[in-house]
Amino acid sequence: MIRITESAQAHFRKLLADQPDNTNIRVFVVNPGTPSAECGVSYCPPDSVEPDDELLPFSGFDAVVDSGSAPFLVDAVIDFEEQDLGSQLTLKAPNAKAKKVSDDAPLIERVEYVIQAEINPQLANHGGKVAVNQITADGIAVLQFGGGCNGCSMVDVTLKEGIEKELVQRFPGELNGVRDVTEHEHGEHSYY
C-alpha cells in the first residue's frame, strides 16, 4: 500500500528513538476522496491504535493506517531527502483525492477517477471542476463543468486541448471524444 524509502525509514527511526517505547507512525488522509484531501504523518502511541487500523511493518517501526484512509493511500510513497539547504520529508499519494479503481472497472468509473485525481486538481487552481454525466454508446464522455469553469471564456480550449486529449490518450479504443453539456453563464464565479 505505502512505500517508505530507506532514507525515510532511517529518518522515522531517528525521530521515534526520542518517543516512548512502542510508538509508531500514523499515515492518514484528511478529507479523503475530495479535492481538499491532505495527507499527513504523525506519531502513533500504542494506545492510539484502533482495532480496524492496518499495521504495515517496516524496519524498526510500524506504519499505522486507519481504515478510512487506506484506500486513498494505495501507491503512496514517503521519501526523505537531505539537501544543502536542509532536509525534506515528502508524502506523495496519487489516490488521495479519489479512490483508485481497478483496470477492469466500467469505463465511466475509470474516466471519473482520472478526472477527480488529475484533472480537477488543475481546474481547482481557477475555482473550477468537471464531472462525467455519462459515456455514450459511441464513446463520447459527456461532461458537466462547474465553479469557475462555468462561463469561462477558455472552457472550449480546456475541453478540447486539455481534457479531451488527455482522456482519449488514456483510453484508446474506448473513448473517442468529450462533449460539454454545461449551460455556460458568465457571472462573478467565472474565471476570465
C-alpha positions as a Python dict, from the first residue, in 0.01 Angstrom:
ca = {
    (1, 'M'): (0, 0, 0),
    (2, 'I'): (260, 257, 113),
    (3, 'R'): (625, 255, 13),
    (4, 'I'): (861, 423, 258),
    (5, 'T'): (1210, 473, 116),
    (6, 'E'): (1517, 362, 312),
    (7, 'S'): (1611, 725, 385),
    (8, 'A'): (1260, 797, 518),
    (9, 'Q'): (1267, 481, 731),
    (10, 'A'): (1601, 593, 881),
    (11, 'H'): (1452, 938, 948),
    (12, 'F'): (1149, 787, 1124),
    (13, 'R'): (1369, 554, 1331),
    (14, 'K'): (1573, 855, 1445),
    (15, 'L'): (1260, 1053, 1539),
    (16, 'L'): (1097, 756, 1712),
    (17, 'A'): (1409, 694, 1926),
    (18, 'D'): (1311, 1004, 2128),
    (19, 'Q'): (950, 886, 2177),
    (20, 'P'): (807, 647, 2439),
    (21, 'D'): (858, 275, 2369),
    (22, 'N'): (636, 113, 2102),
    (23, 'T'): (546, 446, 1942),
    (24, 'N'): (496, 409, 1567),
    (25, 'I'): (395, 647, 1289),
    (26, 'R'): (43, 706, 1163),
    (27, 'V'): (-13, 786, 794),
    (28, 'F'): (-352, 938, 719),
    (29, 'V'): (-564, 1137, 474),
    (30, 'V'): (-786, 1422, 590),
    (31, 'N'): (-1096, 1465, 366),
    (32, 'P'): (-1010, 1155, 159),
    (33, 'G'): (-1165, 1131, -184),
    (34, 'T'): (-1230, 1506, -210),
    (35, 'P'): (-1048, 1788, -391),
    (36, 'S'): (-933, 1918, -50),
    (37, 'A'): (-770, 1588, 57),
    (38, 'E'): (-448, 1633, 253),
    (39, 'C'): (-205, 1361, 360),
    (40, 'G'): (-12, 1357, 681),
    (41, 'V'): (220, 1164, 910),
    (42, 'S'): (217, 1181, 1291),
    (43, 'Y'): (337, 987, 1593),
    (44, 'C'): (113, 698, 1696),
    (45, 'P'): (146, 588, 2057),
    (46, 'P'): (33, 230, 2131),
    (47, 'D'): (-289, 346, 2299),
    (48, 'S'): (-393, 530, 1980),
    (49, 'V'): (-414, 217, 1764),
    (50, 'E'): (-774, 130, 1679),
    (51, 'P'): (-898, -228, 1617),
    (52, 'D'): (-964, -162, 1245),
    (53, 'D'): (-627, 8, 1181),
    (54, 'E'): (-385, -160, 941),
    (55, 'L'): (-30, -212, 1066),
    (56, 'L'): (234, -205, 795),
    (57, 'P'): (569, -339, 924),
    (58, 'F'): (888, -152, 838),
    (59, 'S'): (1241, -173, 973),
    (60, 'G'): (1218, -68, 1339),
    (61, 'F'): (858, 59, 1339),
    (62, 'D'): (510, 7, 1201),
    (63, 'A'): (311, 247, 986),
    (64, 'V'): (-45, 261, 1120),
    (65, 'V'): (-322, 343, 872),
    (66, 'D'): (-689, 393, 959),
    (67, 'S'): (-947, 206, 753),
    (68, 'G'): (-1091, 530, 611),
    (69, 'S'): (-754, 643, 474),
    (70, 'A'): (-629, 305, 349),
    (71, 'P'): (-798, 301, 3),
    (72, 'F'): (-669, 651, -66),
    (73, 'L'): (-308, 564, 24),
    (74, 'V'): (-267, 294, -241),
    (75, 'D'): (61, 364, -428),
    (76, 'A'): (166, 632, -175),
    (77, 'V'): (538, 699, -134),
    (78, 'I'): (712, 864, 160),
    (79, 'D'): (1064, 989, 96),
    (80, 'F'): (1323, 1188, 289),
    (81, 'E'): (1590, 1395, 117),
    (82, 'E'): (1879, 1576, 276),
    (83, 'Q'): (1987, 1877, 73),
    (84, 'D'): (2234, 2162, 113),
    (85, 'L'): (1963, 2396, 238),
    (86, 'G'): (1802, 2144, 472),
    (87, 'S'): (1602, 1827, 462),
    (88, 'Q'): (1256, 1749, 336),
    (89, 'L'): (1006, 1471, 405),
    (90, 'T'): (764, 1421, 117),
    (91, 'L'): (446, 1216, 103),
    (92, 'K'): (307, 1159, -244),
    (93, 'A'): (-34, 995, -253),
    (94, 'P'): (-171, 1000, -609),
    (95, 'N'): (-502, 846, -497),
    (96, 'A'): (-578, 1074, -200),
    (97, 'K'): (-833, 1283, -390),
    (98, 'A'): (-1008, 984, -549),
    (99, 'K'): (-1006, 616, -458),
    (100, 'K'): (-817, 415, -719),
    (101, 'V'): (-1038, 196, -936),
    (102, 'S'): (-937, -134, -1091),
    (103, 'D'): (-827, -157, -1453),
    (104, 'D'): (-1134, -367, -1535),
    (105, 'A'): (-1384, -125, -1374),
    (106, 'P'): (-1652, 20, -1605),
    (107, 'L'): (-1518, 293, -1837),
    (108, 'I'): (-1722, 568, -1669),
    (109, 'E'): (-1561, 485, -1330),
    (110, 'R'): (-1210, 487, -1476),
    (111, 'V'): (-1273, 818, -1656),
    (112, 'E'): (-1421, 972, -1339),
    (113, 'Y'): (-1114, 858, -1145),
    (114, 'V'): (-876, 1034, -1388),
    (115, 'I'): (-1091, 1348, -1371),
    (116, 'Q'): (-1104, 1352, -990),
    (117, 'A'): (-740, 1253, -932),
    (118, 'E'): (-566, 1451, -1206),
    (119, 'I'): (-785, 1696, -1397),
    (120, 'N'): (-992, 1855, -1119),
    (121, 'P'): (-689, 1943, -906),
    (122, 'Q'): (-563, 2150, -1202),
    (123, 'L'): (-904, 2311, -1261),
    (124, 'A'): (-928, 2391, -889),
    (125, 'N'): (-648, 2647, -937),
    (126, 'H'): (-911, 2858, -1113),
    (127, 'G'): (-1201, 2756, -889),
    (128, 'G'): (-1336, 2511, -1145),
    (129, 'K'): (-1431, 2145, -1165),
    (130, 'V'): (-1574, 1894, -1408),
    (131, 'A'): (-1769, 1569, -1373),
    (132, 'V'): (-1876, 1289, -1608),
    (133, 'N'): (-2253, 1271, -1668),
    (134, 'Q'): (-2243, 970, -1898),
    (135, 'I'): (-2049, 795, -2171),
    (136, 'T'): (-2244, 747, -2490),
    (137, 'A'): (-2257, 425, -2693),
    (138, 'D'): (-2022, 583, -2949),
    (139, 'G'): (-1755, 655, -2684),
    (140, 'I'): (-1818, 1022, -2607),
    (141, 'A'): (-1775, 1135, -2246),
    (142, 'V'): (-2049, 1386, -2164),
    (143, 'L'): (-1907, 1636, -1913),
    (144, 'Q'): (-2058, 1898, -1683),
    (145, 'F'): (-1842, 2193, -1576),
    (146, 'G'): (-1892, 2384, -1253),
    (147, 'G'): (-1741, 2656, -1038),
    (148, 'G'): (-1508, 2896, -1218),
    (149, 'C'): (-1527, 2687, -1538),
    (150, 'N'): (-1897, 2773, -1581),
    (151, 'G'): (-1896, 3070, -1815),
    (152, 'C'): (-1518, 3084, -1851),
    (153, 'S'): (-1401, 3223, -2184),
    (154, 'M'): (-1138, 2947, -2209),
    (155, 'V'): (-1366, 2649, -2142),
    (156, 'D'): (-1360, 2530, -2506),
    (157, 'V'): (-979, 2524, -2508),
    (158, 'T'): (-973, 2344, -2173),
    (159, 'L'): (-1226, 2091, -2303),
    (160, 'K'): (-1066, 2009, -2639),
    (161, 'E'): (-695, 2082, -2592),
    (162, 'G'): (-668, 1964, -2233),
    (163, 'I'): (-933, 1723, -2111),
    (164, 'E'): (-1021, 1554, -2441),
    (165, 'K'): (-659, 1497, -2542),
    (166, 'E'): (-575, 1351, -2201),
    (167, 'L'): (-878, 1121, -2181),
    (168, 'V'): (-864, 993, -2541),
    (169, 'Q'): (-492, 919, -2493),
    (170, 'R'): (-560, 738, -2164),
    (171, 'F'): (-846, 528, -2302),
    (172, 'P'): (-760, 449, -2666),
    (173, 'G'): (-1021, 241, -2844),
    (174, 'E'): (-1272, 305, -2565),
    (175, 'L'): (-1314, 682, -2564),
    (176, 'N'): (-1345, 886, -2884),
    (177, 'G'): (-1401, 1236, -2751),
    (178, 'V'): (-1576, 1460, -2500),
    (179, 'R'): (-1879, 1688, -2512),
    (180, 'D'): (-1975, 1969, -2276),
    (181, 'V'): (-2342, 1990, -2172),
    (182, 'T'): (-2298, 2284, -1935),
    (183, 'E'): (-2522, 2585, -1993),
    (184, 'H'): (-2246, 2839, -1951),
    (185, 'E'): (-2349, 3168, -1796),
    (186, 'H'): (-2096, 3439, -1725),
    (187, 'G'): (-2103, 3564, -1370),
    (188, 'E'): (-1896, 3660, -1070),
    (189, 'H'): (-1777, 3300, -1035),
    (190, 'S'): (-1636, 3280, -1390),
    (191, 'Y'): (-1260, 3286, -1449),
    (192, 'Y'): (-1152, 3517, -1732),
}
